[in-house]
Short mmCIF file of C-alpha atoms and ligand atoms in Angstrom, two decimals:
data_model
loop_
_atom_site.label_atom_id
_atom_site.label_comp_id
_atom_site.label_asym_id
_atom_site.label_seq_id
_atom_site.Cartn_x
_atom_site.Cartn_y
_atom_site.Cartn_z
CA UNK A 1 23.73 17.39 -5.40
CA UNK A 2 19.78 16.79 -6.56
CA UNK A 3 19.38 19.42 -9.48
CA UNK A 4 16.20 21.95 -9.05
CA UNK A 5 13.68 21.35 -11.55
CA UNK A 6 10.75 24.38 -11.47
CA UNK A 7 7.08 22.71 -12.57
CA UNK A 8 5.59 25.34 -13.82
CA UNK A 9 2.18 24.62 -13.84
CA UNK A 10 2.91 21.74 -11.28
CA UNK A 11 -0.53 21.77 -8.98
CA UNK A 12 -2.41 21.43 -11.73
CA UNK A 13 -3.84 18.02 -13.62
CA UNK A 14 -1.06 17.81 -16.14
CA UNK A 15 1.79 18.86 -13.54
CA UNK A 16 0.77 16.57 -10.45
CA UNK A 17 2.34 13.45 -12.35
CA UNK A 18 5.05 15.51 -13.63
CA UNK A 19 6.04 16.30 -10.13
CA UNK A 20 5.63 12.50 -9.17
CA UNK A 21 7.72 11.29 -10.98
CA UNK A 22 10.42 13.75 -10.58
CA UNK A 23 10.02 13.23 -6.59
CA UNK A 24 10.70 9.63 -6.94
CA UNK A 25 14.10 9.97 -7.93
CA UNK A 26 16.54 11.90 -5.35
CA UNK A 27 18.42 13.37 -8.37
CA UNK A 28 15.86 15.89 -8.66
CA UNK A 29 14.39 18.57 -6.06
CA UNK A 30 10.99 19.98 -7.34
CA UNK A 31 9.94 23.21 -7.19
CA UNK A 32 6.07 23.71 -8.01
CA UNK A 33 5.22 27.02 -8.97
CA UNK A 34 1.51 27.82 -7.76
CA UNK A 35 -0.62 30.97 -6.73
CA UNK A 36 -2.37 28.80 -3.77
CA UNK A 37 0.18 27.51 -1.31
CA UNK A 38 -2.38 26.39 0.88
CA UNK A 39 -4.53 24.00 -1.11
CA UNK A 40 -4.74 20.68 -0.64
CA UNK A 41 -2.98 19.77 -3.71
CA UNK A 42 -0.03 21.83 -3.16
CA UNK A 43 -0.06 19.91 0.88
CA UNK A 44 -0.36 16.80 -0.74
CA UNK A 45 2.55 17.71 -2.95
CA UNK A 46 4.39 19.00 -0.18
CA UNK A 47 4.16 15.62 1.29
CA UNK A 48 6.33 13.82 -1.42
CA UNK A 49 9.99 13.75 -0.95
CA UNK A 50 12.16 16.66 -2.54
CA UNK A 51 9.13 18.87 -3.08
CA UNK A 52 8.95 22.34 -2.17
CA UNK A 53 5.98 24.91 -3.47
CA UNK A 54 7.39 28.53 -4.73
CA UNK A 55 4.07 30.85 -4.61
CA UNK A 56 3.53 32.69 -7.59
CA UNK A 57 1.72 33.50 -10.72
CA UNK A 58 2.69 32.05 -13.75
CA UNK A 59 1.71 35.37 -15.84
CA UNK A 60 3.67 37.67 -13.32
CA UNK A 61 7.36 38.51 -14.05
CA UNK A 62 8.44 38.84 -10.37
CA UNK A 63 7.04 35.91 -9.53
CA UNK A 64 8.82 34.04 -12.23
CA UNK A 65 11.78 35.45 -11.51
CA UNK A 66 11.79 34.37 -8.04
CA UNK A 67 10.82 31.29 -8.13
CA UNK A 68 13.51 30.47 -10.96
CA UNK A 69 16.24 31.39 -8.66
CA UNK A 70 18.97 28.74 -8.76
CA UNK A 71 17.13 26.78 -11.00
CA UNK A 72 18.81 23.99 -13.10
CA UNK A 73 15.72 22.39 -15.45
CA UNK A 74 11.79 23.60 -16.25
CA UNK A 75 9.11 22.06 -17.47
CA UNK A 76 6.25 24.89 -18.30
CA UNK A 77 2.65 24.00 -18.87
CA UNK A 78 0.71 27.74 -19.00
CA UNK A 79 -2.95 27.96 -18.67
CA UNK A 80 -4.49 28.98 -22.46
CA UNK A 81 -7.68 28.44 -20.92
CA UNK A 82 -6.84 31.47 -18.11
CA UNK A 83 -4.79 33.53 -20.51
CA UNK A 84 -6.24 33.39 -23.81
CA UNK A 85 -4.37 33.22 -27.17
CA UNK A 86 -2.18 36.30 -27.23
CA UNK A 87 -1.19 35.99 -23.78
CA UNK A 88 -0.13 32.38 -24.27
CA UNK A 89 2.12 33.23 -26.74
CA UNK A 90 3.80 36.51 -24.89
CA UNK A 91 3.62 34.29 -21.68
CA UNK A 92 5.22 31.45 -23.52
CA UNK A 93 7.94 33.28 -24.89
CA UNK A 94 8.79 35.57 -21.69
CA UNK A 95 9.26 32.24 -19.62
CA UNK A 96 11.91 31.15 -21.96
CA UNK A 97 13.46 34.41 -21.79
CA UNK A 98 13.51 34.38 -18.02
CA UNK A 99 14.73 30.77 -17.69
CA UNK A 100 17.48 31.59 -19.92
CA UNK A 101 18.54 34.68 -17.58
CA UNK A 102 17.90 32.62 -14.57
CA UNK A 103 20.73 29.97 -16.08
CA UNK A 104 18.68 27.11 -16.66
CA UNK A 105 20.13 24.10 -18.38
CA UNK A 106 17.30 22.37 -20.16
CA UNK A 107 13.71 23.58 -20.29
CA UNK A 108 10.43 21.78 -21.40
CA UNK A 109 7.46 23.76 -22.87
CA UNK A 110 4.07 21.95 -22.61
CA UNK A 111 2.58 22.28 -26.00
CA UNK A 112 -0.63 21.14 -28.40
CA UNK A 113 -0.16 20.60 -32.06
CA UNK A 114 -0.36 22.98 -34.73
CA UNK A 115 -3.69 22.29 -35.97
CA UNK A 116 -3.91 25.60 -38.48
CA UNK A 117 -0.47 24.45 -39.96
CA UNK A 118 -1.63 20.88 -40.11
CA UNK A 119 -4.78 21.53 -41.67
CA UNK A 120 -3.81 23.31 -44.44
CA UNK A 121 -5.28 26.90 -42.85
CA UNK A 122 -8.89 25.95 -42.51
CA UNK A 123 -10.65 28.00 -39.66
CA UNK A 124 -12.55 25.24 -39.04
CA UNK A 125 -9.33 23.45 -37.26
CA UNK A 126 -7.92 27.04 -35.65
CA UNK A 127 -8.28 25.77 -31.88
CA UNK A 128 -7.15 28.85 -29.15
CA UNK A 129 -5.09 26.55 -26.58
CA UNK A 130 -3.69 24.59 -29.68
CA UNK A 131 -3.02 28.14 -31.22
CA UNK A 132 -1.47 29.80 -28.57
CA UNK A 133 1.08 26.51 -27.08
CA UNK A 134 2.12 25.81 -30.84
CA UNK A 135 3.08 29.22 -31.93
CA UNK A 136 5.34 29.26 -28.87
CA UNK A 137 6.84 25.85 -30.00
CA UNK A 138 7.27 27.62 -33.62
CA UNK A 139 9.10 30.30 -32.23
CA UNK A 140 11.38 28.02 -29.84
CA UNK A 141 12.53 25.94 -32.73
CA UNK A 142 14.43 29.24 -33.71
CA UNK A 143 16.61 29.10 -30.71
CA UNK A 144 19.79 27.11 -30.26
CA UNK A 145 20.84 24.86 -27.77
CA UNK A 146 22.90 27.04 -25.76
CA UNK A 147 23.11 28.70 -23.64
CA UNK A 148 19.80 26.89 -22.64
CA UNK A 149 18.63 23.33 -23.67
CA UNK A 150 15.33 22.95 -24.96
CA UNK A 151 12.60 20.37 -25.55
CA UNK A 152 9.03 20.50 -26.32
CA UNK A 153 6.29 17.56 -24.94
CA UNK A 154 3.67 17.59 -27.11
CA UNK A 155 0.17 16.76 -25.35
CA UNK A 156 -3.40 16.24 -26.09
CA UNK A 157 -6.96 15.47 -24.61
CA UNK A 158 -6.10 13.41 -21.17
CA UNK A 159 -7.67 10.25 -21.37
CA UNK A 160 -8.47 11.65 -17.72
CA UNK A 161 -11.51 13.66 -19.16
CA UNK A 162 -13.74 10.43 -19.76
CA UNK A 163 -13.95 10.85 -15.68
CA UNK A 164 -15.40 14.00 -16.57
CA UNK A 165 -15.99 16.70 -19.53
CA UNK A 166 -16.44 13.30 -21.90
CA UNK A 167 -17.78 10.93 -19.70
CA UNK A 168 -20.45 8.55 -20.88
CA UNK A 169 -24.90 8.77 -19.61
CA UNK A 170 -26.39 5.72 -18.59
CA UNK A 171 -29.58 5.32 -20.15
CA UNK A 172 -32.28 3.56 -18.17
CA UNK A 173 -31.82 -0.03 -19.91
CA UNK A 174 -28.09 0.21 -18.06
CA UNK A 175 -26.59 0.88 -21.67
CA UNK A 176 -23.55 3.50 -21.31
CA UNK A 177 -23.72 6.07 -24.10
CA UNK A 178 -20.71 8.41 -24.93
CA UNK A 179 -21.46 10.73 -27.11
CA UNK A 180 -19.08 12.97 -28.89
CA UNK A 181 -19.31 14.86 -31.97
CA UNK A 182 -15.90 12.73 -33.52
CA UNK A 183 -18.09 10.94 -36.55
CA UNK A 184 -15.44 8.33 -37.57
CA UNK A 185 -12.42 10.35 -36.40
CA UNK A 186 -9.89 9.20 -33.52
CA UNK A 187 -8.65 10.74 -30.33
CA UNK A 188 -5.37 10.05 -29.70
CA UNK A 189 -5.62 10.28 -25.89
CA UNK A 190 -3.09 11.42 -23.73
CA UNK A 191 -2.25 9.40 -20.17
CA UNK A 192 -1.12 11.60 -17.41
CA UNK A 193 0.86 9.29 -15.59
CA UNK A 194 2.91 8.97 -18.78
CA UNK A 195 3.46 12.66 -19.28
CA UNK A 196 5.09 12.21 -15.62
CA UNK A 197 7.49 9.42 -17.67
CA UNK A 198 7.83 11.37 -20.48
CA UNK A 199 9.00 14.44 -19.06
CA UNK A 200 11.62 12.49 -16.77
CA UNK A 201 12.96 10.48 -20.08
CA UNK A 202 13.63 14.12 -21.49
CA UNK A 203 15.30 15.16 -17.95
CA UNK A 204 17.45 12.51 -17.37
CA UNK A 205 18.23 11.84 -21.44
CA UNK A 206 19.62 15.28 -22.43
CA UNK A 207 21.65 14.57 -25.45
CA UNK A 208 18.75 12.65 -26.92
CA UNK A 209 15.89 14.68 -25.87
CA UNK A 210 17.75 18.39 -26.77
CA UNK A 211 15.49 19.81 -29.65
CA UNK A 212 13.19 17.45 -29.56
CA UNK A 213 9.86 17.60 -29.72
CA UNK A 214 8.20 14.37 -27.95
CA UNK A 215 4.55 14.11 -28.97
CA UNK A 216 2.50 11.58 -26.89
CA UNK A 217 -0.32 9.53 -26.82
CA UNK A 218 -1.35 6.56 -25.62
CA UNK A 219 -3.57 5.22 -29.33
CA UNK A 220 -5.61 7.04 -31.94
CA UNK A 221 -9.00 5.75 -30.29
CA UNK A 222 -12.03 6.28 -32.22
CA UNK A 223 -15.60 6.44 -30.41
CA UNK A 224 -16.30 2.82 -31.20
CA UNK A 225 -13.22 1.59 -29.41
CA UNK A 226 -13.71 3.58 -26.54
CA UNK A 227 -17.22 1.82 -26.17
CA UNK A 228 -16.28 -1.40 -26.67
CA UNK A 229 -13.32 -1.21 -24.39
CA UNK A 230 -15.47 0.11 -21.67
CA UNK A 231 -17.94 -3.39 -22.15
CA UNK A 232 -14.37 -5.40 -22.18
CA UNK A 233 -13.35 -4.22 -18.81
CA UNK A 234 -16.84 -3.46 -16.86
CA UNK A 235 -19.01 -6.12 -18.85
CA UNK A 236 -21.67 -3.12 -19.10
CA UNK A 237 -23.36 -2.30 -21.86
CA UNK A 238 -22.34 0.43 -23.62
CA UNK A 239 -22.21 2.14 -27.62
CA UNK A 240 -20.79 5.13 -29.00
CA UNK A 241 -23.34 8.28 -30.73
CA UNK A 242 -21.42 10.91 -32.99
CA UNK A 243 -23.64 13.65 -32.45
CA UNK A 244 -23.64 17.25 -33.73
CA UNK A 245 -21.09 19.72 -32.14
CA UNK A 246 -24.12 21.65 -31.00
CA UNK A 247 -25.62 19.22 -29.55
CA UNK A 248 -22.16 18.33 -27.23
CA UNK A 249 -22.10 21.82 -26.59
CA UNK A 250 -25.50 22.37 -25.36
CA UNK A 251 -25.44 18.91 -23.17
CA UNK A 252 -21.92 18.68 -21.86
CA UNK A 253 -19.93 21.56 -22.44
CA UNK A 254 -16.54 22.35 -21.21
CA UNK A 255 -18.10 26.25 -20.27
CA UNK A 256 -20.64 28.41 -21.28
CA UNK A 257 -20.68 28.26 -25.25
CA UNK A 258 -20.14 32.31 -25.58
CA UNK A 259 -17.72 32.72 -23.22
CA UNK A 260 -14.60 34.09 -24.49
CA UNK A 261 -12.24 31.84 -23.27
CA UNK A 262 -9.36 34.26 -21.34
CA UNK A 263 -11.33 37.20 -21.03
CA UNK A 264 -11.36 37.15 -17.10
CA UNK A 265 -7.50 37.44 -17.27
CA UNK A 266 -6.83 41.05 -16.60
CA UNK A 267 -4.41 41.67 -19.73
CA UNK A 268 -7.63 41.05 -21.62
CA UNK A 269 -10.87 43.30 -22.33
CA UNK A 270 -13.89 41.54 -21.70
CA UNK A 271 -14.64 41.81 -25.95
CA UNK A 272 -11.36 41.33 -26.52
CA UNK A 273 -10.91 40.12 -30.27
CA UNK A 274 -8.49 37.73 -30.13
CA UNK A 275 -10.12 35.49 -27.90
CA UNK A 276 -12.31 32.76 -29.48
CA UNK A 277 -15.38 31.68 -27.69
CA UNK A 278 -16.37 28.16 -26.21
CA UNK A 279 -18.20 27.22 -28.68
CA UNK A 280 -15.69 28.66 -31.74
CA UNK A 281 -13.23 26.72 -29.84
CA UNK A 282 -13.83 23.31 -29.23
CA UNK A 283 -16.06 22.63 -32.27
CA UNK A 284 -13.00 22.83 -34.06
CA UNK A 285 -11.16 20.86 -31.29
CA UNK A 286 -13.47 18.31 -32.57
CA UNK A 287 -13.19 19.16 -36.57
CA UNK A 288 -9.48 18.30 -35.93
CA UNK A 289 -10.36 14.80 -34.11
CA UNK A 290 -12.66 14.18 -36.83
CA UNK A 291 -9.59 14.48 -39.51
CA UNK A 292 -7.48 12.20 -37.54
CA UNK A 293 -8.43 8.96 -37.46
CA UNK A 294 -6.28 5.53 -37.13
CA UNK A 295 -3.28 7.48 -37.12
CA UNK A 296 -3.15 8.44 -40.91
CA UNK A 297 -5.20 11.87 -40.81
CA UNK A 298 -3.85 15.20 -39.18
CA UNK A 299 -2.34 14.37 -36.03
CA UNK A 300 0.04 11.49 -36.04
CA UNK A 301 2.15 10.01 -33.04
CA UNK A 302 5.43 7.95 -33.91
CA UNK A 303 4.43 5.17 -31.69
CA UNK A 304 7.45 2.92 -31.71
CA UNK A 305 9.53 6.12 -30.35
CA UNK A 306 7.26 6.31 -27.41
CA UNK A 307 7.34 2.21 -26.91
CA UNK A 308 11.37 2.86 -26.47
CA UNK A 309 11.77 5.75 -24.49
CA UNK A 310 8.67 5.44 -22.26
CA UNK A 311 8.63 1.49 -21.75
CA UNK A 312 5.75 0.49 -20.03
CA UNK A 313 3.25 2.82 -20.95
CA UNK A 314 -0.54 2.88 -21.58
CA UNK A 315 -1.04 1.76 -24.95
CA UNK A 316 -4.53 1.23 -25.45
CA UNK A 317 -7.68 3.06 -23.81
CA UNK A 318 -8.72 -0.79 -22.91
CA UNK A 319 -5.46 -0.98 -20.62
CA UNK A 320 -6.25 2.53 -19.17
CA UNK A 321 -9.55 1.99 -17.83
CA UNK A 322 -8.43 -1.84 -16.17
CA UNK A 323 -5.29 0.16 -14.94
CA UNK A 324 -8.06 2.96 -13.13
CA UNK A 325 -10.57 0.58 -13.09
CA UNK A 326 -13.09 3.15 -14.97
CA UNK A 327 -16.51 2.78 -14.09
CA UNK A 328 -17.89 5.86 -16.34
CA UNK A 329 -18.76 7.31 -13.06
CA UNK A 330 -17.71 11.13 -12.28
CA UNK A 331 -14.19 11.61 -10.90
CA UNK A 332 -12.35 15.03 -11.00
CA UNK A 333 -9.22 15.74 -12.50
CA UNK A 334 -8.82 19.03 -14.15
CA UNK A 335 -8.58 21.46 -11.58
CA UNK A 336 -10.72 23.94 -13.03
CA UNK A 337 -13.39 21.57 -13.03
CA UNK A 338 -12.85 20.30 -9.06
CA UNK A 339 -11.57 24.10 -7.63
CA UNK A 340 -8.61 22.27 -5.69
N1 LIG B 401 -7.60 19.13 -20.44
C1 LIG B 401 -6.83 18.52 -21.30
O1 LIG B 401 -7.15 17.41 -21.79
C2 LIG B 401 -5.53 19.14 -21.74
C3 LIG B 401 -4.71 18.39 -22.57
C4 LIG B 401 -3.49 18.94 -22.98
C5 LIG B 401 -3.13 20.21 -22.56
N2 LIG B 401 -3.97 20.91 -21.74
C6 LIG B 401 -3.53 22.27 -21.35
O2 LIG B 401 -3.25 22.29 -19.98
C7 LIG B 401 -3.44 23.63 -19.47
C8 LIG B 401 -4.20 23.56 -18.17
O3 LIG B 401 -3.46 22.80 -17.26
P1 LIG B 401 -4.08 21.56 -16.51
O4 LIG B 401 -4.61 20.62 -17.50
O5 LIG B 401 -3.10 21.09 -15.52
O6 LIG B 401 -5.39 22.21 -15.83
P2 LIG B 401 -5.88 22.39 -14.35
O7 LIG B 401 -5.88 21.10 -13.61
O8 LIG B 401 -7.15 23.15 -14.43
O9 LIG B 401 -4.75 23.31 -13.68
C9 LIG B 401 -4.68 24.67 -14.00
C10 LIG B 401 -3.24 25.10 -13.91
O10 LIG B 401 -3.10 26.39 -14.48
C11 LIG B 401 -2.56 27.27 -13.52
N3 LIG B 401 -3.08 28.63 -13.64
C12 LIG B 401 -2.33 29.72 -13.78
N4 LIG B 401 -3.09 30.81 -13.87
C13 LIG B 401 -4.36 30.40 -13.76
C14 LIG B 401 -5.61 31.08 -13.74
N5 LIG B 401 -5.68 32.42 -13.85
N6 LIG B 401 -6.73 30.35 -13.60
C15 LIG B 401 -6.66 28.99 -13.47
N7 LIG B 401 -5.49 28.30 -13.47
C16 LIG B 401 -4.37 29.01 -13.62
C17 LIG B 401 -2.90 26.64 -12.19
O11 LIG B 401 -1.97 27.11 -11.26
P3 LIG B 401 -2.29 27.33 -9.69
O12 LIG B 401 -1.63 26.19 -9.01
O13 LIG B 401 -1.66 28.63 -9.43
O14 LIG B 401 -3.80 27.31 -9.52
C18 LIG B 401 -2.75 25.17 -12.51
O15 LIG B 401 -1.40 24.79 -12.48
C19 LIG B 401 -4.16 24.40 -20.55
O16 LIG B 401 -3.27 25.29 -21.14
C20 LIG B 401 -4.58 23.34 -21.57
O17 LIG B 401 -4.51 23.84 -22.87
C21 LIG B 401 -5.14 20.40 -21.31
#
């Protein structure tokens, strides 16, 4: 019999694959947990075989109860963007609580790295959604293996965002420009459709996977190679600008720089003071890209591990955009961004 696996998180950018790839293989059914059962992502999920949508809210205790009825695996991605640091963490721990109640058998949290840790506690690297994921992932690493299995995928930026929050201008001498504030750091960009492989190597390789925590990317890319990749494959023009954090901010930001990110959620005042803003935020998302270039710096992926266990992958941003056939044009994908 197929074992229930509850995507957590499934309608969204990084759960779509997830739920993908679990579909394809009739060992699993897939539950997606979602508040919208009517959207068009959740129909076009409903369309794959061995999917079924549980409606719910991922920061709601009924909900999660429910929907982890008779549930045998988990994979949890929650929203730090929607909840804000504190909430992340109670969220993040009350799931694995409830999974364990609900007799699951091997759970996945969806986490970011510990940039405070990593950087020695300097402010200037304390991210909120980084924050909030890897405290949870702290606090797991405290638990055993029984009566629950766990594992922990470590993300970071899709490579999915170039559609979109870090896509490149076109200048009117056709020269592409992509300008982010990385000076001579490196991204080490994530590739959805191999969080989708990742996530199913941890499922169906239990007595490897137990208590481990996969971190994945696909290279550490700095700005020049994304540039010159983007030439290789569309034979455009194009360069790479560093630019001042500021400057990203005020051109392309991911929201509006003072908004405190999580203080719509209702658990949250609207001053709350453990929420960082925008701005506070992702110019440090970018201090810790700046501190980790080729591989060496503050984040660091064990590359060979992922060649084994996810054969096949993206390994280069060159082989991602001829795979998607990237034109620097606009293309949704986070779902915040697209409202689907
Ligand atoms: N963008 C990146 O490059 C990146 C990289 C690594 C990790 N992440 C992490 O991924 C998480 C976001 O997931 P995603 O990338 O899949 O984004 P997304 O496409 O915007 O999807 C948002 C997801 O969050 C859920 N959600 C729950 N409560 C929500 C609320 N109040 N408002 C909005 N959404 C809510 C949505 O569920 P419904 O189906 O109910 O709408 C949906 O599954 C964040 O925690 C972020 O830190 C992002």
């Amino acid at each position: 019999m197929a074992q229930t696996v509850l995507v957590v998180g499934g309608a969204g950018a990084q759960g779509i694959p997830i739920v993908q790839a679990l579909s394809s293989d009739p060992k699993y059914a897939v539950r997606v947990l979602t508040r919208n059962p009517d959207s068009e992502t959740a129909k076009e999920l409903l369309a794959l075989p061995n999917v079924s949508i549980a409606t719910g809210d991922a920061s709601n205790e009924a909900d999660l109860r429910k929907a982890f009825q008779g549930v045998d695996l988990a994979f949890v991605n929650t929203n730090s963007f929607a909840l804000g640091i504190r909430a992340e963490i109670y969220w993040g721990m009350r799931i694995f609580d409830i999974a364990v109640q609900s007799g699951v058998k091997h759970y996945i949290w969806s986490a970011l790295e510990d940039a405070l840790t990593l950087s020695g506690y300097d402010e200037a690297c304390r991210v909120g959604h980084y924050e909030g994921k890897s405290r949870v992932t702290e606090w797991m690493k405290s638990k055993p293996q029984t009566p629950m299995k766990w594992s922990v995928l470590t993300t970071g930026p899709y490579i999915e965002m170039l559609h979109e929050l870090l896509r490149p201008t076109k200048l009117d001498d056709g020269t592409w420009v992509f300008q982010f504030p990385l000076k001579d750091g490196a991204v080490p960009f994530v590739h959805l459709d191999d969080v989708g492989r990742a996530v199913k190597w941890i499922l169906d390789t239990p007595e490897e996977s137990a208590g481990l925590n996969v971190k994945i990317s696909i290279e550490h890319a700095s700005g020049e190679q994304v540039a010159s990749a983007f030439t290789a494959v569309t034979g455009q023009p194009a360069r790479y600008e560093s630019v001042p954090a500021t400057q990203w901010l005020k051109d392309s930001p991911p929201g509006p720089p003072s908004y405190k990110m999580g203080s719509q959620y209702e658990g949250n005042t609207p001053d709350d003071p453990t929420l960082l803003t925008v701005e506070q935020n992702f110019s440090n998302w970018w201090n810790l890209y700046q501190r980790s270039a080729g591989n060496t710096g503050l984040l660091k992926t064990d590359y060979a591990f992922l060649d084994r266990v996810i054969p096949g992958r993206v390994k280069s941003v060159r082989e991602w955009m001829e795979k998607v056939q990237y034109t620097g044009e606009r293309r949704f994908v986070i779902k915040s961004y697209s409202g689907n």
